[in-house]
Coordinates of C-alpha atoms in Angstrom, one line a residue:
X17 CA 0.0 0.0 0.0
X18 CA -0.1 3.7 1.4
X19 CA 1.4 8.0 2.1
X20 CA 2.8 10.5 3.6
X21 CA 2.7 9.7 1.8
X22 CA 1.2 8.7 1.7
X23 CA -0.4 7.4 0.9
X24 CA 0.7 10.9 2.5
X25 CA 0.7 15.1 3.7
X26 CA 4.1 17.0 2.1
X27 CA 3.1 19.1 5.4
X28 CA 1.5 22.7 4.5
X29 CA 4.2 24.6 7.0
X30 CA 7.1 22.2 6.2
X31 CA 8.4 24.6 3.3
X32 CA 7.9 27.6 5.5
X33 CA 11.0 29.1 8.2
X34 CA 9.7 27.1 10.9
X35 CA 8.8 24.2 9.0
X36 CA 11.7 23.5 7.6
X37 CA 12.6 24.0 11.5
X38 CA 10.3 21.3 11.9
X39 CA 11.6 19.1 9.4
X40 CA 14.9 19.3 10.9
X41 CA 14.3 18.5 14.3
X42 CA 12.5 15.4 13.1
X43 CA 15.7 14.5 10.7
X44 CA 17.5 15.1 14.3
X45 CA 14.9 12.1 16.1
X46 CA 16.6 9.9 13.2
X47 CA 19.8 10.4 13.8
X48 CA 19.1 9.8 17.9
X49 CA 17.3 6.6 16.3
X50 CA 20.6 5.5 15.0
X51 CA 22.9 6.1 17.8
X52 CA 19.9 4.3 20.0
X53 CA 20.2 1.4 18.1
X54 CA 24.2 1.5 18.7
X55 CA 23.9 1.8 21.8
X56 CA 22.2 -1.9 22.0
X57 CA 18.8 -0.4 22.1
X58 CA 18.5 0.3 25.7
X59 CA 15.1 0.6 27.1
X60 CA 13.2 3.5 28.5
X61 CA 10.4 4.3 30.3
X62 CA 7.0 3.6 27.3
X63 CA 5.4 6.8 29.3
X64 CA 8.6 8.7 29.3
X65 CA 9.0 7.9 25.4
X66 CA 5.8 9.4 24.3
X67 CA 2.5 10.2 25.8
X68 CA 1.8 7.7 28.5
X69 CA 0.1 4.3 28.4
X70 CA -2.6 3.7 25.3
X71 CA -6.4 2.6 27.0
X72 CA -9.5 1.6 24.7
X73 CA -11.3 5.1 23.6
X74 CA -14.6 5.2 22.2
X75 CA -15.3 8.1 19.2
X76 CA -16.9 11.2 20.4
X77 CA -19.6 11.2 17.6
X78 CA -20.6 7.1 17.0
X79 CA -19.5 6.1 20.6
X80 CA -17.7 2.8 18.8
X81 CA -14.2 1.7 20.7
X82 CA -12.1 1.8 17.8
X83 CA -8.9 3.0 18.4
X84 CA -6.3 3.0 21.6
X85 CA -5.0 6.4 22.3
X86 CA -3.2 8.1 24.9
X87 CA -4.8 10.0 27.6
X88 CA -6.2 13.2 26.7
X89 CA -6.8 12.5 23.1
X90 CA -9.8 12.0 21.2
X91 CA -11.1 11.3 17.9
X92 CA -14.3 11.2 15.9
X93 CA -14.8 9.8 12.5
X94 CA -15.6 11.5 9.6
X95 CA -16.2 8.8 6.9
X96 CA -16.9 5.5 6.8
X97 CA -18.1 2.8 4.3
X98 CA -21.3 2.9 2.9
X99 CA -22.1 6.2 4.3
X100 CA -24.0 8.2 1.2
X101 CA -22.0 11.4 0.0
X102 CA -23.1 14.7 -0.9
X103 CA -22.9 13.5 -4.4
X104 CA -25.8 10.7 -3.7
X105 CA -22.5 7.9 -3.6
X106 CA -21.9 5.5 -1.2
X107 CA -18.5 6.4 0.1
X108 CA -16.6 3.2 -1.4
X109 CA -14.2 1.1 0.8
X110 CA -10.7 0.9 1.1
X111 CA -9.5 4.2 2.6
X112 CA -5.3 4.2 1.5
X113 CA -3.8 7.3 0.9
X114 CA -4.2 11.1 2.1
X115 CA -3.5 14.3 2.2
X116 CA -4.6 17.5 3.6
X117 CA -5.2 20.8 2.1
X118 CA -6.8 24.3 3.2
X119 CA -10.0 24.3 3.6
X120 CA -12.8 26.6 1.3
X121 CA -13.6 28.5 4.1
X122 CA -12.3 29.6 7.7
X123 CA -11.4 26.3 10.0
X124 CA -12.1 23.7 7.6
X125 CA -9.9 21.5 5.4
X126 CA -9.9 19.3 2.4
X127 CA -8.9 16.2 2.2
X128 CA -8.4 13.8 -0.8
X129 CA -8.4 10.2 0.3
X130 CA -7.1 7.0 -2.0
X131 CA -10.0 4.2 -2.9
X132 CA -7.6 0.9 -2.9
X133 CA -10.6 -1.2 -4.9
X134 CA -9.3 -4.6 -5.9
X135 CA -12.8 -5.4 -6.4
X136 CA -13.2 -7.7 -10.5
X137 CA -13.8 -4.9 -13.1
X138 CA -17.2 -2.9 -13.2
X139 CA -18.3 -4.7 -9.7
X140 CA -20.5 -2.7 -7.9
X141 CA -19.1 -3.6 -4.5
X142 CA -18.1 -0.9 -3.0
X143 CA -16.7 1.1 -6.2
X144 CA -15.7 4.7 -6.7
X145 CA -17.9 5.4 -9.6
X146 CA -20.0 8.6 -11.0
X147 CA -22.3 7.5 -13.9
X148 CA -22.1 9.6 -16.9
X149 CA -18.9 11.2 -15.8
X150 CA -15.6 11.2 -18.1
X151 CA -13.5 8.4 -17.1
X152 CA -10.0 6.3 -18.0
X153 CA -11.2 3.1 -17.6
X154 CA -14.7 2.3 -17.7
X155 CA -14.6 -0.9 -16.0
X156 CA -12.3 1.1 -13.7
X157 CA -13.7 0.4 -9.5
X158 CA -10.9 3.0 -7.5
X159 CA -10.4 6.2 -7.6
X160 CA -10.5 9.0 -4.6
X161 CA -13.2 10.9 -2.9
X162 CA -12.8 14.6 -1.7
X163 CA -14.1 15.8 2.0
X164 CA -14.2 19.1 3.3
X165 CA -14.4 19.1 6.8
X166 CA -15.3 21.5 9.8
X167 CA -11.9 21.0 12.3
X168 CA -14.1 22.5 15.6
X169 CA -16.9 20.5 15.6
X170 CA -15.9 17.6 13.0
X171 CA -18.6 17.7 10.8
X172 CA -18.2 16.6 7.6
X173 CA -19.6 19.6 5.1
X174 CA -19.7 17.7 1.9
X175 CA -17.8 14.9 0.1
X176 CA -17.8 13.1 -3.2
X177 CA -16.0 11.3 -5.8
X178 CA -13.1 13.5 -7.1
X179 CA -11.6 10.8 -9.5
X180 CA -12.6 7.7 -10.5
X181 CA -12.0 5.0 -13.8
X182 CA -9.1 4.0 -12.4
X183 CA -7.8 1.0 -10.1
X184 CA -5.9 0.1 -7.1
X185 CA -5.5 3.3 -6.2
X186 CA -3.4 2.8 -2.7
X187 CA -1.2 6.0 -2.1
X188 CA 0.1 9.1 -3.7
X189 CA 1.4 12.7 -2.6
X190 CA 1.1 16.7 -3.0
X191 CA 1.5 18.4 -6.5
X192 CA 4.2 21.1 -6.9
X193 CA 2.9 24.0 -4.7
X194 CA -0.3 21.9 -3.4
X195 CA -2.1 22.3 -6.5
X196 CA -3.6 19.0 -6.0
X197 CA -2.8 14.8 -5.3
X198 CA -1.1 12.7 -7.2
X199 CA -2.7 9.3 -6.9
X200 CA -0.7 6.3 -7.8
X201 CA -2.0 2.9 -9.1
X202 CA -0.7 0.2 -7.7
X203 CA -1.0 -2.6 -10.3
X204 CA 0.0 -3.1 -13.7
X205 CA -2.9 -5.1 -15.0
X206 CA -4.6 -4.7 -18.1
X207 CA -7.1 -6.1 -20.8
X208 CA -5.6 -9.7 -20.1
X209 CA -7.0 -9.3 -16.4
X210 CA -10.4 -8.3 -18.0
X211 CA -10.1 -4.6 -17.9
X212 CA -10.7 -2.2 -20.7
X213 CA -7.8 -0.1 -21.0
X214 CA -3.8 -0.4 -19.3
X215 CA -3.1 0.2 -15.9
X216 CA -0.2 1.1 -13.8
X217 CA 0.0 4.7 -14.4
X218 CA -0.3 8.0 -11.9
X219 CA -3.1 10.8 -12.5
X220 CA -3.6 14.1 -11.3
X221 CA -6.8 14.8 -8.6
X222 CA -6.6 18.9 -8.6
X223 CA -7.8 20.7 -5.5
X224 CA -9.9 23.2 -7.4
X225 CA -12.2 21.9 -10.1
X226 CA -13.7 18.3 -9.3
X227 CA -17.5 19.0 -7.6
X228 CA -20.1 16.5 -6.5
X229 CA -21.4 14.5 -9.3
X230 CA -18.8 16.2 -11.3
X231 CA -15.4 14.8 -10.8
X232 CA -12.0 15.7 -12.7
X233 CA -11.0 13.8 -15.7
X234 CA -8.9 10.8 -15.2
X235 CA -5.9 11.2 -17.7
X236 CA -3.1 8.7 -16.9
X237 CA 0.9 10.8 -17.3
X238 CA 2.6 7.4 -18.8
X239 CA 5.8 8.9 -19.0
X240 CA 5.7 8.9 -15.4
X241 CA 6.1 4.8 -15.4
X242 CA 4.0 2.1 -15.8
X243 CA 4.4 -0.4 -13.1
X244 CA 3.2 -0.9 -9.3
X245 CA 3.2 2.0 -8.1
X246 CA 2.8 3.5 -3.9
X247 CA 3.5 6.4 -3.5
X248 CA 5.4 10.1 -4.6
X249 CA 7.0 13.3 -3.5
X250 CA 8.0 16.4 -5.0
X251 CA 11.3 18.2 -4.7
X252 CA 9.8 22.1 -5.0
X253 CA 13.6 23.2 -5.4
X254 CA 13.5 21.3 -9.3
X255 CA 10.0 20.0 -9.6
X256 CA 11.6 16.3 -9.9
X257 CA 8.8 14.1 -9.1
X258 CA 10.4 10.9 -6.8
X259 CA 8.7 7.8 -6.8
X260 CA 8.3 4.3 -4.8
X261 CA 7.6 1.1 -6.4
X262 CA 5.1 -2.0 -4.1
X263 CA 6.0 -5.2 -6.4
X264 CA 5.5 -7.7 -3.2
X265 CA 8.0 -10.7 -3.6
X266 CA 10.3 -9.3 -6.3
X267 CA 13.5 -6.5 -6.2
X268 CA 11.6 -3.2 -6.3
X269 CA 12.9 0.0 -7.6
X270 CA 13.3 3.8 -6.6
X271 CA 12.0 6.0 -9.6
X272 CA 13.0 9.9 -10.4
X273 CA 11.0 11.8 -12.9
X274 CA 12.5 14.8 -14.4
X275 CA 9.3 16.7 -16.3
X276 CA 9.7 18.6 -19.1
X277 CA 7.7 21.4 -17.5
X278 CA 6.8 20.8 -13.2
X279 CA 3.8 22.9 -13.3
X280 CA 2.6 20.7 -16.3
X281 CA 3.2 16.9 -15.5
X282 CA 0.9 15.8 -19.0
X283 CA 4.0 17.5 -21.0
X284 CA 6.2 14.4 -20.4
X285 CA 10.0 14.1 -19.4
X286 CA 12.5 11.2 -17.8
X287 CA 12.2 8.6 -16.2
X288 CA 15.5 7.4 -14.2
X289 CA 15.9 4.7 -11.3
X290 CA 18.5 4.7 -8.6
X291 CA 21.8 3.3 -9.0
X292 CA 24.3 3.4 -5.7
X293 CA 27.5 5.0 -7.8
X294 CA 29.9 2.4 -9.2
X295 CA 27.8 -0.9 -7.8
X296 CA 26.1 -2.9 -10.1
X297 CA 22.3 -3.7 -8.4
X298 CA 23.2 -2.6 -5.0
X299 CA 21.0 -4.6 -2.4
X300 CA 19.8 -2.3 -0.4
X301 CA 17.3 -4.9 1.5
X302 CA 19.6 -6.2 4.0
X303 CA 23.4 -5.8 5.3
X304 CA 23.2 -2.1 5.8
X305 CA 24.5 0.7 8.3
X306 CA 22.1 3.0 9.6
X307 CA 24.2 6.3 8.8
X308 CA 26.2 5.6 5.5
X309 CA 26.1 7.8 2.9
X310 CA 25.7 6.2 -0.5
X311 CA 26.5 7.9 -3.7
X312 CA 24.0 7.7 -6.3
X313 CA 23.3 8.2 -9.7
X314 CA 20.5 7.5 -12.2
X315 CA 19.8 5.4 -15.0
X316 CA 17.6 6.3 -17.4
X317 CA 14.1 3.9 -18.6
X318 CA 14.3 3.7 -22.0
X319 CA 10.5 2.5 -22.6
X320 CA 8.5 4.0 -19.5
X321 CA 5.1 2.8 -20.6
X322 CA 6.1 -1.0 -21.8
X323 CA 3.3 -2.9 -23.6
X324 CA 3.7 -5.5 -21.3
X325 CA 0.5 -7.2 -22.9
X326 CA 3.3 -8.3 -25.5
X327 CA 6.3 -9.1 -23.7
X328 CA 7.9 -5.8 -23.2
X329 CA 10.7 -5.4 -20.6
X330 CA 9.4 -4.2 -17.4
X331 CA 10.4 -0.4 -16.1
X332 CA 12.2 -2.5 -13.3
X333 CA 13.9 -5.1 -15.6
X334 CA 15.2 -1.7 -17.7
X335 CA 16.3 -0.5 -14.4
X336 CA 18.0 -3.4 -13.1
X337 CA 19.5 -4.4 -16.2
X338 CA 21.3 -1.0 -15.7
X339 CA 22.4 -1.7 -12.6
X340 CA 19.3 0.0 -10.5
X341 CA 19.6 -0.6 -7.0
X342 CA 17.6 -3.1 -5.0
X343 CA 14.9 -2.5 -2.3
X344 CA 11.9 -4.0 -1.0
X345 CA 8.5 -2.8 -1.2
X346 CA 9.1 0.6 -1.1
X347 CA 5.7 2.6 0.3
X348 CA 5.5 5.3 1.7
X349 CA 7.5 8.8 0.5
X350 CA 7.5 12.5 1.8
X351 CA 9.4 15.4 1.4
X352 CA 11.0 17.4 4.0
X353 CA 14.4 19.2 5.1
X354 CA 15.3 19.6 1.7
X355 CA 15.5 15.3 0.9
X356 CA 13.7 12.6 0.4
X357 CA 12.3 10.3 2.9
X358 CA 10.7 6.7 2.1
X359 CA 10.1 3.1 3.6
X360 CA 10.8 0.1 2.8
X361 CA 8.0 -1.9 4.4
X362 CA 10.2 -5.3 4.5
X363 CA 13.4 -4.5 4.0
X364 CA 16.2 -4.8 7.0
X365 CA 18.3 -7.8 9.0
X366 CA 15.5 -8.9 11.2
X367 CA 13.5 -10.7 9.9
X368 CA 9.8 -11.8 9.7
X369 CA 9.7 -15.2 9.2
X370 CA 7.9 -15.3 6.0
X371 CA 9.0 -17.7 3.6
X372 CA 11.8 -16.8 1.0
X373 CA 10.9 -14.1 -2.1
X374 CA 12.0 -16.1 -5.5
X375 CA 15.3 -14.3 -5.6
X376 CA 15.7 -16.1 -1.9
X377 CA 15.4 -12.5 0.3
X378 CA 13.8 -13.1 3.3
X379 CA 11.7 -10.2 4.3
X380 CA 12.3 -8.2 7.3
X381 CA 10.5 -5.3 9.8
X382 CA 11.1 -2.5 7.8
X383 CA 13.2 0.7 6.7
X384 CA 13.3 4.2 6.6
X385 CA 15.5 5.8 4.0
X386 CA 16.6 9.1 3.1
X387 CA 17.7 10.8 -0.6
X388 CA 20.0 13.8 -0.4
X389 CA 19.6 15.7 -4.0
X390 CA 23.0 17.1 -4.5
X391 CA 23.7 21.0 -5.6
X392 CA 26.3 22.2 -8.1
X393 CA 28.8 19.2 -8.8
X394 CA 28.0 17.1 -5.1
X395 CA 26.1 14.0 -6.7
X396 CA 22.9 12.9 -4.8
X397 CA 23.2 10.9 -1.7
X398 CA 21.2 7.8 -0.2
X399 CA 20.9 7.3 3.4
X400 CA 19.8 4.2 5.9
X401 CA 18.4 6.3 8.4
X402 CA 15.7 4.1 10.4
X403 CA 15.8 -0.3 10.8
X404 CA 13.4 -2.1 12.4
X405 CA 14.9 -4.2 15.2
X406 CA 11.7 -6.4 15.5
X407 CA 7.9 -6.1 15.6
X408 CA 7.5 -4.6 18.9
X409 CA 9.6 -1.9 18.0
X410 CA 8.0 -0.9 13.9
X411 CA 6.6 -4.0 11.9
X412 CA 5.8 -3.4 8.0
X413 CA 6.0 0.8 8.4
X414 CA 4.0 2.2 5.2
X415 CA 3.2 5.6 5.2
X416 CA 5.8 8.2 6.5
X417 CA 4.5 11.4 8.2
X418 CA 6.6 13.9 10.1
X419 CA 4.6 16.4 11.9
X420 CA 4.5 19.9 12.1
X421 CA 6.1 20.3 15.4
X422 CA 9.0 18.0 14.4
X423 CA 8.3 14.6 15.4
X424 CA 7.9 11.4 13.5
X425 CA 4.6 9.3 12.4
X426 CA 4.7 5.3 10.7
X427 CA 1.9 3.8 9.4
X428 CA 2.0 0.2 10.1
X429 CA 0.8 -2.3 7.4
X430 CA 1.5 -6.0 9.5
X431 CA 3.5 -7.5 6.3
X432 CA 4.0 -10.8 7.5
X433 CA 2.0 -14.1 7.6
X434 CA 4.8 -16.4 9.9
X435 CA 4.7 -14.0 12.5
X436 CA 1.5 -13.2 14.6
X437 CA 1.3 -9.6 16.0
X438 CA -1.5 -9.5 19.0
X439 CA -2.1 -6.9 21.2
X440 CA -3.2 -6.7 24.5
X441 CA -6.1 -3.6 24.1
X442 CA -7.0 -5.5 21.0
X443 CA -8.2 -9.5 22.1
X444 CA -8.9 -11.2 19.5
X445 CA -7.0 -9.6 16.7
X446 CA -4.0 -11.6 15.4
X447 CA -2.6 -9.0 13.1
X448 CA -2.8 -5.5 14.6
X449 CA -1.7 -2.6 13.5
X450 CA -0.4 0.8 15.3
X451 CA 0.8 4.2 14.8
X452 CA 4.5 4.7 16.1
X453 CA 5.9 7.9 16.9
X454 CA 10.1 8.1 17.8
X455 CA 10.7 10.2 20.5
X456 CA 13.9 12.7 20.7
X457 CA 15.9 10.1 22.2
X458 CA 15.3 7.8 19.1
X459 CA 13.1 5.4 21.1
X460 CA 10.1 4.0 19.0
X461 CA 6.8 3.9 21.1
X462 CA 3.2 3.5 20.6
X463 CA 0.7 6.6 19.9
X464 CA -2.5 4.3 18.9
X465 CA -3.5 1.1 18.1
X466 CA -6.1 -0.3 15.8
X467 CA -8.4 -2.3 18.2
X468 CA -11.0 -2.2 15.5
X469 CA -10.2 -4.9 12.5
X470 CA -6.7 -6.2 11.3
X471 CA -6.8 -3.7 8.8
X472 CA -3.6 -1.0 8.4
X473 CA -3.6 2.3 9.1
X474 CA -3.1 4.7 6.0
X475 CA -2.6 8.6 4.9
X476 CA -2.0 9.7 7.7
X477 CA -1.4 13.4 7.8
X478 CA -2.0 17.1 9.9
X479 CA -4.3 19.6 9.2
X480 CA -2.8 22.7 8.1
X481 CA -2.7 24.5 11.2
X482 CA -1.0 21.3 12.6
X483 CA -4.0 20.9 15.3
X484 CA -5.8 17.4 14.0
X485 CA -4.0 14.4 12.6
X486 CA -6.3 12.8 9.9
X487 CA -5.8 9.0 9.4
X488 CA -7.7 6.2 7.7
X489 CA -8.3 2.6 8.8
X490 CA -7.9 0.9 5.1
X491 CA -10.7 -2.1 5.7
X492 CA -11.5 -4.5 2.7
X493 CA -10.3 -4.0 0.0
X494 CA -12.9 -6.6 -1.9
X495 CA -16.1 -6.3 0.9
X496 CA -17.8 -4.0 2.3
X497 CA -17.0 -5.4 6.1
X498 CA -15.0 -4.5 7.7
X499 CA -15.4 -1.0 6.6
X500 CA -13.1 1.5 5.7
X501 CA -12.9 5.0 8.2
X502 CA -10.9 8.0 8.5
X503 CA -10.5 9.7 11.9
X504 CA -9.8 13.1 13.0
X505 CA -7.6 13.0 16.3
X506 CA -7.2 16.1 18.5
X507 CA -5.1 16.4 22.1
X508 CA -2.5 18.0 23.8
X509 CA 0.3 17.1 21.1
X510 CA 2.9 19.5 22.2
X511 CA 2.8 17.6 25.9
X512 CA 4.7 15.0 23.7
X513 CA 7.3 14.2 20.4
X514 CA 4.7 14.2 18.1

């Protein structure tokens, strides 16, 4: 899945003085992660770590106990599966991706949420889907909805299908200067799986424009990649678009796309993947030292929208046979203190038990990297900066958010089948999933825990004004139950890292 990614919020005060403040204090929490985990990983007080022990909270507005959360914080939820929109549609399942705009009006914000159907094509079942309205795909069952939402009391203005004719959508990121969300498919089927049209592509949602009952055109930008794509962020300094690749079981690659023009995406440009400088398909899934700096360069994808109905070379075979570099499942990707931060949901030396992938990499806990863009003749730099010691610590992180006062945010997405994750708050859940913040010191602890489903968490981001964290709970992605939710969190977050 998804960002910040992302399936994911760039953070509307990140590019400001004191967000790239912000940014850097949270870059600073990564670093303390690393000499943490030299130290042997010592441990510390959980309620010193973050904000005190997590107890069973029931929402505000349904009264439901869905979600664990420290004391002092509350949430309510603001969508949930099946609930009709303003635009007379059911809101369809699978809540992935996020982000969070300024609102139309004083105290509100927009939000544009990810739709990861993997519903058959043209099934009704819980599909994103506006009759009559232009479309890619019209078998197409994802897409994203658009909310605009009152932050005091949590009511939910209006919301409605932004995009749709697409599928899979699972997570995304900002447009140059928050014009919009880019919302990533992450699939490459096509007319062999039954659909009409090819998928695997990105396409633009803008912020202004889409209406109820009247949602944008879906357009795919091919010569941004066809393959499975999570997630994206933006570089504002060069309008390079960056972009992770979700191929579970195989070597996935990290994408750069250089447009032709960064206000205008649809104009076309290049498509590179990462190569560590003078190593022929680097493996950067395992073996590595949180703190090294890699040199990188890029090698270029000759044929970024292959007909792969007829045997053409995928964009990560092209990469690869160039010597790309190696990772796995790359998700979620953000942008912040002038680089680029994304995970690797299974990369890393522990590892999860699953069985082997077919290249014989066994999957672990997850990564957190970091890409340094160089200026003038310093060459771009990749960084380890986060690796998951084990599940109690971060298992399967997906989306990446760091928050507007500086702390950190991961999305887990339980990857694993071997190794059973239960909870105590949540009986009779195998698989659960949590939020974990890192504190100054580098420590990993628990903010909340999904005591709802098995489900992951996803998009989870900050309103502008950095007073409510928006997250969804993904639910099916086939069913209707367990239904998909997004929540709006509020509490004292400066008592705390986060």
């Amino acid at each position: 899945m998804t960002g910040l990614d992302r399936r994911s919020f760039l953070g509307r005060g990140l590019t400001t003085a004191g967000g790239v403040l912000a940014s850097g204090i949270a870059v600073q929490t990564l670093g303390a992660h690393a000499s943490w985990a030299d130290a042997g990983r010592p441990a510390a007080d959980p309620g010193a770590a973050g904000y005190g022990p997590l107890r069973r909270t029931p929402s505000k507005n349904t009264g439901e106990e869905l979600l664990a959360l420290p004391a002092g914080f509350s949430y309510v939820v603001l969508g949930k599966t099946g609930t009709p929109m303003t635009d007379g549609v059911p809101t369809p399942i699978a809540h992935d991706g996020m982000a969070a705009f300024p609102g139309t009006r004083r105290h509100t914000v927009r939000l544009i949420r990810n739709h990861e159907v993997r519903t058959p094509p043209g099934s009704p079942t819980g599909r994103v889907h506006v009759p009559g309205s232009q479309r890619y795909d019209e078998l197409g069952v994802a897409g994203t909805t658009t909310l605009e939402v009152d932050l005091r009391t949590g009511e939910v203005l209006r919301h409605f299908v932004s995009l749709s004719g697409t599928i899979v959508n699972c997570a995304g990121g900002m447009m140059l200067h928050r014009r919009g969300w880019l919302t990533c498919e992450e699939t490459t089927a096509g007319p062999k799986q039954g659909w009409q049209r090819k998928h695997g592509y990105i396409f633009q949602v803008p912020l202004d424009g889409p209406e109820p009952g009247r949602p944008a055109a879906s357009m795919p930008l091919t010569a941004m990649g066809r393959f499975s794509h999570e997630a994206i962020a933006v570089d504002p300094r060069t309008g390079y678009v960056y972009e992770t690749e979700d191929d579970s079981g195989k070597p996935d690659g990290f994408y750069r796309f250089r447009p032709h023009d960064a206000r205008d995406l649809s104009a076309g440009g290049v498509l590179e993947m990462l190569k560590v400088q003078g190593v022929d398909n680097y493996d950067c899934r395992e073996g590595q030292k949180m703190g090294a700096r890699l040199p990188v360069e890029w090698v270029v994808i000759d044929d970024p929208d292959p007909d792969l109905e007829n045997g053409a070379q995928t964009c990560t075979q092209q990469g690869l046979a160039k010597g790309g570099a190696k990772f796995n499942r790359l998700e979620g990707c953000w942008y912040g203190d002038g680089g680029i931060f994304f995970n690797s949901t299974s990369g890393g030396d522990a590892k999860n038990g699953d069985a082997p992938n077919a290249d014989g990499f066994r999957e672990g806990y997850g990564q957190v990297w970091q890409l340094v863009p160089g200026r003038g003749q310093r060459g771009d730099t990749l960084v380890l900066v986060y690796e998951s010691p084990g599940r109690k610590e971060l298992d399967s992180p997906d989306n990446l958010t760091f928050t507007p006062r500086g702390g950190i945010v991961l999305c887990e997405d339980d990857a694993s089948s071997a190794d059973a994750d239960p909870h105590p708050l949540a009986p009779g859940l195998t698989n659960v999933n949590r939020l974990i913040g890192l504190a100054p010191g580098g420590q990993p602890f628990e903010f909340a825990v999904n005591i709802s489903d098995d489900s992951e968490f996803a998009g989870a981001c900050f309103s502008p004004d950095g007073s409510v964290m928006v997250v969804n709970n993904l639910g099916s992605t086939v069913e209707l139950d367990p239904p998909g939710r997004t929540y709006a969190i509020r509490g004292p977050w400066r008592r705390g890292p986060l």
